[in-house]
Short mmCIF file of C-alpha atoms and ligand atoms in Angstrom, two decimals:
data_model
loop_
_atom_site.label_atom_id
_atom_site.label_comp_id
_atom_site.label_asym_id
_atom_site.label_seq_id
_atom_site.Cartn_x
_atom_site.Cartn_y
_atom_site.Cartn_z
CA MET Z 54 37.22 -1.87 -22.69
CA TYR Z 55 34.60 -0.01 -20.66
CA ASN Z 56 35.39 -1.55 -17.32
CA LYS Z 57 33.76 -0.59 -14.03
CA ASN Z 58 36.85 -1.33 -11.95
CA SER Z 59 39.32 0.59 -14.20
CA PHE Z 60 36.92 3.52 -14.09
CA LEU Z 61 36.73 3.58 -10.34
CA GLN Z 62 40.51 3.60 -10.10
CA SER Z 63 40.81 6.33 -12.55
CA LEU Z 64 38.55 8.44 -10.33
CA VAL Z 65 41.19 8.18 -7.57
CA ASP Z 66 43.95 8.93 -10.17
CA ILE Z 67 42.37 12.15 -11.31
CA GLU Z 68 41.53 13.05 -7.59
CA CYS Z 69 37.71 12.95 -8.04
CA VAL Z 70 37.95 10.67 -4.95
CA LYS Z 71 40.35 11.68 -2.17
CA PHE Z 72 41.06 10.35 1.34
CA GLY Z 73 41.87 12.48 4.30
CA ASP Z 74 39.91 14.77 6.57
CA PHE Z 75 37.28 16.82 4.86
CA ILE Z 76 34.30 19.03 5.92
CA LEU Z 77 31.25 18.36 3.77
CA LYS Z 78 28.68 20.92 2.51
CA SER Z 79 26.45 19.76 5.38
CA GLY Z 80 29.22 20.70 7.91
CA GLN Z 81 29.87 17.03 8.57
CA GLN Z 82 33.47 15.78 8.85
CA SER Z 83 34.32 12.94 6.34
CA PRO Z 84 37.34 10.80 5.63
CA ILE Z 85 36.38 10.58 2.05
CA TYR Z 86 35.85 13.29 -0.57
CA ILE Z 87 33.99 12.65 -3.77
CA ASP Z 88 33.54 15.26 -6.40
CA LEU Z 89 32.94 14.01 -9.98
CA ARG Z 90 32.83 17.40 -11.61
CA ASN Z 91 36.49 17.31 -12.80
CA ILE Z 92 35.57 14.37 -15.08
CA VAL Z 93 34.79 17.00 -17.76
CA SER Z 94 38.56 17.51 -18.08
CA TYR Z 95 38.89 13.83 -19.11
CA PRO Z 96 36.77 13.33 -22.17
CA GLU Z 97 37.77 9.65 -22.49
CA LEU Z 98 36.65 8.98 -19.00
CA LEU Z 99 33.40 10.84 -19.58
CA THR Z 100 32.82 8.72 -22.64
CA ASN Z 101 33.36 5.58 -20.63
CA LEU Z 102 31.09 6.70 -17.88
CA ALA Z 103 28.35 7.37 -20.37
CA PHE Z 104 28.85 3.95 -21.83
CA LEU Z 105 28.61 2.25 -18.45
CA LEU Z 106 25.42 4.18 -17.55
CA LYS Z 107 23.59 3.72 -20.84
CA GLU Z 108 23.70 -0.07 -20.42
CA ASP Z 109 21.19 0.28 -17.65
CA ILE Z 110 18.72 2.46 -19.39
CA ASN Z 111 15.33 0.83 -19.82
CA THR Z 112 14.12 0.66 -23.43
CA SER Z 113 10.84 2.44 -22.27
CA VAL Z 114 12.71 5.69 -21.62
CA GLN Z 115 12.02 8.57 -24.03
CA ARG Z 116 14.07 11.57 -22.60
CA ILE Z 117 17.14 12.00 -20.65
CA CYS Z 118 17.76 14.73 -18.01
CA GLY Z 119 20.83 15.41 -15.80
CA VAL Z 120 20.45 16.91 -12.31
CA PRO Z 121 22.24 20.33 -12.69
CA TYR Z 122 25.09 20.98 -12.93
CA ALA Z 123 27.48 18.06 -12.38
CA ALA Z 124 25.29 15.53 -14.29
CA LEU Z 125 24.67 17.66 -17.35
CA PRO Z 126 27.79 16.76 -19.27
CA ILE Z 127 27.13 13.06 -18.36
CA ALA Z 128 23.51 13.23 -19.60
CA THR Z 129 24.75 15.00 -22.77
CA MET Z 130 27.24 12.28 -23.51
CA ILE Z 131 24.68 9.62 -22.97
CA SER Z 132 22.20 11.52 -25.16
CA THR Z 133 24.72 11.65 -28.09
CA GLN Z 134 25.63 7.95 -27.65
CA THR Z 135 22.02 6.74 -27.39
CA GLY Z 136 20.11 9.14 -29.52
CA LEU Z 137 17.77 9.90 -26.42
CA PRO Z 138 16.60 13.47 -26.67
CA MET Z 139 17.85 15.57 -23.78
CA LEU Z 140 16.11 17.98 -21.35
CA ILE Z 141 17.83 20.61 -19.27
CA LYS Z 142 16.43 21.69 -15.98
CA ARG Z 143 17.51 25.19 -15.05
CA LYS Z 144 18.55 25.87 -11.50
CA GLU Z 145 16.01 28.69 -11.68
CA ALA Z 146 13.37 29.86 -14.14
CA LYS Z 147 14.57 32.47 -16.72
CA SER Z 148 13.37 35.91 -15.67
CA TYR Z 149 12.81 37.00 -19.21
CA GLY Z 150 11.19 35.62 -22.47
CA THR Z 151 9.47 32.23 -22.02
CA LYS Z 152 10.33 31.97 -18.16
CA LYS Z 153 10.97 28.36 -18.78
CA ILE Z 154 12.51 26.11 -16.19
CA LEU Z 155 12.79 23.14 -18.48
CA GLU Z 156 14.49 23.26 -21.77
CA GLY Z 157 14.12 20.87 -24.53
CA ILE Z 158 11.09 19.35 -26.34
CA HIS Z 159 8.72 17.36 -24.08
CA THR Z 160 5.00 16.43 -23.77
CA PRO Z 161 3.13 15.35 -20.52
CA GLY Z 162 3.45 11.57 -20.16
CA ASP Z 163 7.04 11.40 -21.55
CA LYS Z 164 9.13 8.84 -19.66
CA VAL Z 165 12.45 10.32 -18.45
CA VAL Z 166 15.69 8.78 -17.14
CA LEU Z 167 17.32 11.12 -14.58
CA ILE Z 168 21.10 11.21 -14.20
CA GLU Z 169 22.83 12.14 -10.95
CA ASP Z 170 26.62 12.10 -10.33
CA VAL Z 171 26.61 11.61 -6.51
CA ILE Z 172 23.73 10.99 -4.19
CA THR Z 173 23.88 11.82 -0.62
CA SER Z 174 20.44 12.85 0.92
CA GLY Z 175 18.75 12.86 -2.43
CA GLN Z 176 17.81 16.55 -2.02
CA SER Z 177 19.00 17.76 -5.39
CA LEU Z 178 17.41 14.84 -7.12
CA MET Z 179 14.07 15.65 -5.40
CA GLU Z 180 14.26 19.23 -6.63
CA THR Z 181 14.73 18.11 -10.26
CA ILE Z 182 11.99 15.40 -9.96
CA LYS Z 183 9.54 17.96 -8.73
CA VAL Z 184 10.04 20.27 -11.64
CA LEU Z 185 9.81 17.50 -14.14
CA GLU Z 186 6.69 15.97 -12.58
CA GLU Z 187 5.07 19.40 -12.46
CA GLU Z 188 5.55 19.38 -16.20
CA GLY Z 189 3.70 16.13 -16.31
CA LEU Z 190 6.82 13.99 -17.07
CA ILE Z 191 7.09 10.55 -15.70
CA ILE Z 192 10.31 9.63 -13.86
CA GLU Z 193 10.78 6.20 -15.39
CA GLN Z 194 14.15 5.54 -13.76
CA ILE Z 195 17.11 7.34 -11.93
CA LEU Z 196 20.67 6.38 -12.60
CA VAL Z 197 23.29 7.48 -10.17
CA VAL Z 198 27.03 7.19 -10.63
CA MET Z 199 27.96 7.07 -6.90
CA ASP Z 200 25.94 6.42 -3.83
CA ARG Z 201 27.42 7.91 -0.75
CA GLU Z 202 25.18 5.44 1.37
CA GLN Z 203 23.72 8.24 3.40
CA GLY Z 204 19.97 7.54 2.96
CA GLY Z 205 19.28 9.19 -0.45
CA MET Z 206 18.75 5.96 -2.28
CA LYS Z 207 16.42 4.67 0.44
CA LYS Z 208 14.47 7.90 0.50
CA LEU Z 209 13.85 7.83 -3.23
CA THR Z 210 12.96 4.13 -3.26
CA ASP Z 211 10.55 4.70 -0.36
CA LEU Z 212 8.89 7.27 -2.58
CA GLY Z 213 8.49 4.73 -5.28
CA TYR Z 214 11.21 5.76 -7.69
CA LYS Z 215 13.43 3.05 -9.42
CA VAL Z 216 16.76 4.27 -8.64
CA THR Z 217 20.04 2.46 -9.08
CA ALA Z 218 23.67 3.41 -8.51
CA LEU Z 219 26.58 2.27 -10.66
CA PHE Z 220 28.86 2.46 -7.62
CA SER Z 221 28.72 2.87 -3.84
CA VAL Z 222 31.36 4.12 -1.51
CA SER Z 223 31.50 0.54 -0.06
CA SER Z 224 32.11 -0.94 -3.57
CA LEU Z 225 34.73 1.74 -4.14
CA ILE Z 226 36.77 1.15 -0.88
CA ASP Z 227 36.43 -2.65 -1.40
CA LEU Z 228 38.09 -2.38 -4.63
CA LEU Z 229 40.71 0.02 -3.63
CA ILE Z 230 41.88 -2.13 -0.74
CA SER Z 231 42.03 -5.21 -2.94
CA GLU Z 232 44.12 -3.22 -5.43
CA LYS Z 233 46.26 -1.95 -2.53
CA LYS Z 234 45.47 1.62 -3.43
CA ILE Z 235 44.43 2.42 0.18
CA ASN Z 236 45.64 1.00 3.45
CA ILE Z 237 43.61 -0.86 5.99
CA ASP Z 238 43.46 2.25 8.34
CA THR Z 239 41.84 4.44 5.59
CA TYR Z 240 39.59 1.49 4.72
CA ASN Z 241 38.43 1.14 8.33
CA GLU Z 242 38.07 4.92 8.84
CA VAL Z 243 35.63 5.10 5.91
CA LYS Z 244 33.80 1.96 7.02
CA ILE Z 245 33.22 3.51 10.47
CA PHE Z 246 32.05 6.69 8.79
CA LEU Z 247 29.66 4.75 6.70
CA ASP Z 248 28.24 2.77 9.47
CA SER Z 249 27.61 5.93 11.64
CA ASN Z 250 25.73 7.31 8.72
CA HIS Z 251 23.68 4.40 7.98
CA SER Z 252 20.94 5.37 10.32
CA ASN Z 253 18.67 5.91 7.35
CA SER Z 254 19.43 2.29 6.37
CA PRO Z 255 20.03 2.07 2.66
CA VAL Z 256 17.93 -0.11 0.26
CA PRO Z 257 18.16 -3.66 1.67
CA GLU Z 258 21.13 -5.58 0.53
CA GLN Z 259 20.34 -7.93 -2.47
CA THR Z 260 20.73 -11.01 -0.34
CA LYS Z 261 18.97 -14.19 -1.60
CA LYS Z 262 15.50 -14.42 -0.22
CA TYR Z 263 13.75 -17.60 0.76
CA PHE Z 264 10.21 -18.05 1.51
CA PRO Z 265 9.43 -18.37 5.34
CA GLN Z 266 8.39 -21.82 6.75
CA SER Z 267 6.96 -21.17 10.06
CA HIS Z 268 4.82 -18.59 11.89
CA GLN Z 269 3.65 -18.07 15.50
CA HIS Z 270 0.12 -17.35 14.49
CA PRO Z 271 -2.09 -20.19 13.33
CA ILE Z 272 -3.48 -18.24 10.35
CA GLY Z 273 0.10 -17.12 9.49
CA GLN Z 274 1.16 -20.72 9.48
CA ARG Z 275 -1.88 -21.88 7.39
CA LEU Z 276 -0.95 -19.14 4.83
CA LEU Z 277 2.63 -20.30 4.76
CA ASN Z 278 1.70 -23.90 4.40
CA ILE Z 279 -0.63 -23.22 1.46
CA ALA Z 280 2.00 -21.02 -0.23
CA ASN Z 281 4.73 -23.58 0.34
CA THR Z 282 2.55 -26.41 -0.97
CA LYS Z 283 1.39 -24.49 -4.11
CA LYS Z 284 4.77 -22.78 -4.54
CA SER Z 285 2.87 -19.60 -4.93
CA ASN Z 286 3.17 -16.50 -2.79
CA LEU Z 287 0.56 -14.70 -5.01
CA ILE Z 288 -2.34 -12.90 -3.56
CA ALA Z 289 -5.05 -12.02 -6.03
CA SER Z 290 -6.48 -8.58 -5.21
CA VAL Z 291 -9.90 -9.02 -6.81
CA ASP Z 292 -11.18 -5.52 -7.03
CA LEU Z 293 -14.23 -6.44 -9.02
CA THR Z 294 -17.65 -5.10 -8.15
CA SER Z 295 -19.81 -8.11 -9.01
CA ALA Z 296 -20.01 -11.08 -6.64
CA GLN Z 297 -20.53 -13.40 -9.55
CA LYS Z 298 -17.47 -12.13 -11.38
CA ILE Z 299 -15.36 -12.55 -8.33
CA ILE Z 300 -16.35 -16.17 -7.87
CA LYS Z 301 -15.85 -16.81 -11.61
CA PHE Z 302 -12.36 -15.21 -11.60
CA LEU Z 303 -11.42 -17.19 -8.42
CA SER Z 304 -12.54 -20.43 -9.93
CA ILE Z 305 -9.96 -19.80 -12.69
CA VAL Z 306 -7.02 -18.72 -10.65
CA GLY Z 307 -7.90 -20.20 -7.11
CA ASP Z 308 -5.44 -23.19 -7.53
CA ASP Z 309 -2.51 -20.83 -8.18
CA ILE Z 310 -2.87 -18.30 -5.35
CA CYS Z 311 -2.45 -18.60 -1.55
CA ALA Z 312 -4.99 -15.91 -0.77
CA VAL Z 313 -7.55 -13.62 -2.18
CA LYS Z 314 -7.80 -9.98 -1.04
CA LEU Z 315 -11.18 -8.22 -1.34
CA HIS Z 316 -12.67 -4.87 -0.76
CA ALA Z 317 -16.11 -6.07 0.40
CA ASP Z 318 -17.57 -2.42 0.25
CA ILE Z 319 -17.17 -2.21 -3.49
CA ILE Z 320 -19.19 -5.26 -4.30
CA THR Z 321 -22.64 -4.09 -5.51
CA ASP Z 322 -24.44 -7.33 -4.71
CA PHE Z 323 -22.57 -8.35 -1.55
CA SER Z 324 -24.63 -10.95 0.29
CA GLU Z 325 -24.45 -13.89 2.77
CA ASN Z 326 -24.72 -16.12 -0.18
CA PHE Z 327 -21.72 -14.66 -1.85
CA ILE Z 328 -19.66 -15.34 1.45
CA LEU Z 329 -20.97 -18.92 1.49
CA GLU Z 330 -19.80 -19.45 -2.12
CA LEU Z 331 -16.50 -17.83 -1.46
CA LYS Z 332 -15.83 -19.85 1.57
CA SER Z 333 -16.71 -23.04 -0.11
CA LEU Z 334 -14.48 -22.20 -3.07
CA SER Z 335 -11.61 -21.19 -0.67
CA GLU Z 336 -11.76 -24.71 0.92
CA LYS Z 337 -12.03 -26.41 -2.35
CA LYS Z 338 -9.13 -24.50 -4.01
CA GLN Z 339 -7.19 -23.94 -0.77
CA PHE Z 340 -6.75 -20.15 -0.44
CA LEU Z 341 -7.23 -17.77 2.53
CA ILE Z 342 -9.36 -14.56 2.47
CA ILE Z 343 -8.14 -11.09 3.29
CA GLU Z 344 -10.60 -8.27 3.66
CA ASP Z 345 -8.68 -5.03 2.76
CA ARG Z 346 -10.76 -2.91 5.12
CA LYS Z 347 -7.96 -0.69 6.12
CA PHE Z 348 -9.47 0.18 9.55
CA ALA Z 349 -8.28 3.61 10.75
CA ASP Z 350 -10.45 4.41 13.72
CA ILE Z 351 -10.50 4.25 17.62
CA GLY Z 352 -10.67 0.87 19.11
CA ASN Z 353 -14.33 0.71 19.93
CA THR Z 354 -15.42 1.76 16.35
CA GLN Z 355 -13.01 -0.82 14.79
CA LEU Z 356 -14.55 -3.56 16.92
CA LEU Z 357 -18.10 -2.52 15.59
CA GLN Z 358 -16.75 -2.46 12.01
CA LEU Z 359 -15.21 -5.86 12.46
CA SER Z 360 -18.22 -7.58 14.01
CA GLN Z 361 -21.40 -5.69 12.94
CA GLY Z 362 -23.06 -4.18 9.91
CA ILE Z 363 -23.85 -5.89 6.59
CA TYR Z 364 -20.34 -7.05 6.15
CA SER Z 365 -19.79 -8.67 9.47
CA ILE Z 366 -16.12 -8.98 8.43
CA ALA Z 367 -14.94 -11.16 11.49
CA SER Z 368 -17.30 -13.94 10.60
CA TRP Z 369 -15.64 -14.72 7.25
CA ALA Z 370 -12.20 -13.12 6.78
CA ASP Z 371 -9.07 -14.87 7.76
CA MET Z 372 -7.13 -11.59 7.79
CA VAL Z 373 -7.91 -8.01 7.70
CA THR Z 374 -5.80 -4.85 6.90
CA ILE Z 375 -5.63 -1.89 9.39
CA HIS Z 376 -4.04 1.48 9.53
CA VAL Z 377 -2.58 2.10 13.03
CA ILE Z 378 -2.84 5.87 12.58
CA ALA Z 379 -5.15 5.95 15.67
CA GLY Z 380 -2.25 4.67 17.69
CA GLU Z 381 -1.40 1.62 19.75
CA ALA Z 382 -4.63 1.59 21.92
CA SER Z 383 -6.78 0.99 18.71
CA LEU Z 384 -4.73 -2.21 17.96
CA LYS Z 385 -4.79 -3.24 21.49
CA ALA Z 386 -8.60 -3.12 21.51
CA ILE Z 387 -8.68 -5.74 18.77
CA GLN Z 388 -5.97 -7.89 20.45
CA ASP Z 389 -8.04 -7.76 23.71
CA TRP Z 390 -11.28 -8.81 21.96
CA ASP Z 391 -12.02 -12.30 23.21
CA THR Z 392 -13.88 -14.12 20.42
CA VAL Z 393 -13.49 -17.26 18.40
CA ASN Z 394 -13.76 -15.58 15.05
CA LYS Z 395 -10.95 -13.09 14.95
CA PRO Z 396 -9.10 -12.32 11.71
CA ALA Z 397 -5.32 -11.96 11.91
CA LEU Z 398 -4.17 -8.30 11.42
CA ILE Z 399 -2.08 -6.92 8.66
CA PRO Z 400 -1.21 -3.27 9.49
CA ILE Z 401 -0.49 -1.03 6.51
CA LEU Z 402 3.06 0.43 7.21
CA GLU Z 403 3.83 1.93 3.88
CA MET Z 404 1.69 2.60 0.88
CA SER Z 405 2.65 2.07 -2.74
CA SER Z 406 1.10 5.23 -4.12
CA LYS Z 407 2.98 8.29 -5.15
CA GLY Z 408 3.30 10.89 -2.44
CA ALA Z 409 2.17 8.49 0.25
CA LEU Z 410 2.47 10.01 3.62
CA THR Z 411 3.81 6.95 5.28
CA ASP Z 412 7.36 8.26 5.72
CA ASN Z 413 10.27 6.70 7.77
CA ASP Z 414 9.21 8.60 10.78
CA TYR Z 415 5.62 7.16 10.67
CA ILE Z 416 6.88 3.63 9.99
CA GLU Z 417 9.36 3.66 12.88
CA LYS Z 418 6.69 4.88 15.34
CA CYS Z 419 4.37 2.10 14.21
CA LYS Z 420 7.12 -0.48 14.58
CA GLN Z 421 7.70 0.54 18.04
CA PHE Z 422 4.48 -1.14 19.24
CA LEU Z 423 3.43 -3.47 16.31
CA TYR Z 424 5.62 -6.32 17.29
CA ASN Z 425 4.01 -6.56 20.73
CA TYR Z 426 0.82 -7.84 19.37
CA THR Z 427 0.35 -11.44 18.53
CA ASP Z 428 -2.72 -10.81 16.37
CA VAL Z 429 -0.37 -8.98 13.96
CA ILE Z 430 1.13 -11.40 11.44
CA GLY Z 431 3.01 -9.03 9.27
CA ALA Z 432 2.60 -5.72 7.48
CA VAL Z 433 1.75 -4.21 4.04
CA CYS Z 434 4.85 -2.39 2.91
CA GLN Z 435 7.34 -1.68 0.17
CA SER Z 436 11.10 -1.25 1.13
CA THR Z 437 10.54 -1.33 4.80
CA ALA Z 438 12.35 -4.21 6.58
CA LEU Z 439 10.34 -6.22 9.09
CA LYS Z 440 11.54 -8.12 12.06
CA THR Z 441 12.07 -11.87 11.36
CA GLY Z 442 8.85 -13.70 11.95
CA PHE Z 443 6.67 -10.82 10.47
CA LEU Z 444 5.33 -11.38 6.99
CA LYS Z 445 5.88 -8.77 4.35
CA PHE Z 446 2.83 -8.20 2.00
CA THR Z 447 3.65 -6.03 -1.03
CA PRO Z 448 0.97 -4.51 -3.33
CA GLY Z 449 1.75 -2.54 -6.42
CA ILE Z 450 2.89 -5.62 -8.33
CA ASN Z 451 2.57 -5.76 -12.09
CA LEU Z 452 4.54 -7.47 -14.82
CA SER Z 453 4.04 -4.96 -17.56
CA ALA Z 454 2.80 -1.61 -16.06
CA LYS Z 455 5.06 0.74 -14.07
CA GLU Z 456 2.20 2.85 -12.80
CA ASP Z 457 -1.46 3.68 -13.39
CA ASN Z 458 -2.71 7.15 -14.03
CA LYS Z 459 -4.15 7.56 -10.48
CA GLY Z 460 -0.93 7.41 -8.39
CA GLN Z 461 -0.21 3.72 -8.08
CA ASN Z 462 3.34 2.57 -8.47
CA TYR Z 463 4.23 -0.91 -9.60
CA ASN Z 464 7.25 -3.13 -9.31
CA SER Z 465 7.89 -6.48 -10.86
CA PRO Z 466 7.52 -9.70 -8.83
CA ALA Z 467 11.24 -10.34 -9.08
CA PHE Z 468 12.10 -6.76 -7.84
CA ALA Z 469 9.72 -7.11 -4.89
CA ILE Z 470 11.22 -10.45 -3.81
CA GLU Z 471 14.79 -9.75 -4.40
CA ASN Z 472 15.11 -6.02 -3.61
CA LEU Z 473 12.13 -5.32 -1.33
CA GLN Z 474 12.43 -8.75 0.31
CA SER Z 475 8.72 -9.31 0.11
CA ASP Z 476 7.08 -12.54 1.22
CA PHE Z 477 3.72 -12.15 -0.52
CA LEU Z 478 2.95 -10.29 -3.74
CA ILE Z 479 -0.51 -8.64 -4.06
CA ILE Z 480 -1.51 -8.40 -7.62
CA GLY Z 481 -4.72 -6.70 -8.76
CA ARG Z 482 -5.49 -5.38 -12.24
CA GLY Z 483 -2.45 -7.14 -13.63
CA LEU Z 484 -4.46 -10.35 -13.16
CA TYR Z 485 -8.16 -9.63 -12.97
CA LEU Z 486 -8.17 -7.32 -16.05
CA SER Z 487 -6.23 -9.82 -18.14
CA ASP Z 488 -8.06 -11.37 -21.09
CA ASN Z 489 -6.51 -14.73 -20.06
CA PRO Z 490 -6.09 -14.77 -16.22
CA LYS Z 491 -4.99 -18.39 -16.35
CA LYS Z 492 -2.18 -17.65 -18.72
CA GLU Z 493 -1.33 -14.47 -16.99
CA ILE Z 494 -1.01 -15.97 -13.45
CA ASP Z 495 1.43 -18.57 -15.01
CA ASN Z 496 3.60 -15.61 -16.14
CA TYR Z 497 3.66 -14.34 -12.60
CA LEU Z 498 4.35 -17.73 -11.12
CA SER Z 499 7.06 -18.47 -13.55
CA GLU Z 500 8.92 -15.24 -12.66
CA VAL Z 501 8.65 -16.14 -8.87
CA ARG Z 502 9.62 -19.78 -9.36
CA LYS Z 503 12.68 -18.82 -11.45
CA LEU Z 504 14.14 -17.28 -8.36
CA ASP Z 505 14.30 -20.57 -6.35
CA PHE Z 506 12.45 -18.72 -3.72
CA PHE Z 507 10.67 -21.86 -2.43
CA SER Z 508 13.50 -24.22 -2.89
CA GLU Z 509 15.34 -24.01 0.36
CA ILE Z 510 14.39 -24.33 3.98
CA LYS Z 511 15.68 -21.26 5.87
O1 S5P D 6 -0.19 0.52 -0.23
C1 S5P D 6 -1.02 -0.14 -0.79
C2 S5P D 6 -1.81 -1.03 0.01
C3 S5P D 6 -2.86 -1.70 -0.59
S1 S5P D 6 -3.66 -2.86 0.37
N1 S5P D 6 -1.25 -0.18 -2.21
C4 S5P D 6 -2.25 -0.84 -2.67
O2 S5P D 6 -2.43 -0.85 -3.90
N2 S5P D 6 -2.99 -1.67 -1.91
C5 S5P D 6 -4.15 -2.44 -2.43
O3 S5P D 6 -3.62 -3.42 -3.42
C6 S5P D 6 -5.23 -1.56 -3.37
O4 S5P D 6 -6.14 -1.18 -2.45
C7 S5P D 6 -5.65 -2.58 -4.34
O5 S5P D 6 -6.64 -3.43 -3.86
C8 S5P D 6 -4.39 -3.50 -4.52
C9 S5P D 6 -3.59 -3.11 -5.75
O6 S5P D 6 -4.25 -3.29 -6.98
P1 S5P D 6 -3.61 -3.05 -8.38
O7 S5P D 6 -4.78 -3.19 -9.36
O8 S5P D 6 -3.03 -1.68 -8.42
O9 S5P D 6 -2.57 -4.11 -8.61
#
């Protein structure tokens, strides 16, 4: 009854979607025009749309809010169908009375689903998000009716929001050509228009992801071998502060992880003895060691931080993280360092936390030189795509939490592998705070193994 395809076709019938030569609000010329506002004149269609959208709403959501104005009637309809209380964001605050900008009952911490009709750059959504977040509300998910595929989805995903679209312009024209509702010339014109606007590359296609098999760097290759043998791409981020507790935790989960990630500087009783024990356990249980030092300094200082001081990182870590904020020369200094004990480098390209400053511009600048350095085996990132042969490490992974109360954002293992195309999943509190880490790591592993991630040779 509520069918996506017939809904799309109706949009053309009622001229919410038109083909021709149009000038968009941005001044840009476009062969396709999309304006869903007229849906309000077709109550049955509006009911259908609400039905299609509500299917995707998470059970954790407590409030619903539409981006003004076009999505207000859609949100209202969903609210009445689901019983989810609604919030209305005004375009501007009232100049009298309460001066409220957000109407409806809410308390800080409430989880909200945002509804938007058409997403282009994501600007209107960002304005609504800002108001809601300033009120202490949590944007649990964002549902969009139509993605114009002009960068908005990617922008929001990069910022850590969970955003999904019911339709994209590509899926719309694919359907219309197959139903012979548009001709091949119109189809091609829209395709060309979309391609030329894809510079902001949308969220990666949900192509099936397989775990990589080979790597140019010996440490990268060892990591892949361990992961392939264990069928585990899990990296335990053990942010515990006691050496003894770290060792105890690793003796429990060591068989099921391919690497451990540490912050040596938070260990209150860090010692040479701890490193000896850690090394011996890593050999016995077969996992590698990452020191999450996140260097961010000039080349000379970084070399000192790697080789000297109480941590003497280069003498025990297989891999180390590094921000390349100081520029290419800081990376080159490590690459040029001629020593036997040199950890492989994992630059931080994109951070998982809310409001991270690692925007597209920064990431692209880093990518311009990263790939030239053989010590670099991959990068820490979220939605950013990496060149083939570079390993993608993704933190902010948790099976149950969506965020912490300090800015961290979480995705599930399946989402990271399928949507972010991650190779390795970094899990911290989701594991080490668990009452039963052995059982919990099995839960993570079974979600990963369900995906057939390790079953095929690429
Ligand atoms: O963007 C990042 C990069 C890193 S390395 N976001 C992160 O959370 N991390 C690290 O991953 C962070 O320092 C912590 O050690 C771990 C995530 O821990 P969790 O407890 O939030 O899972």
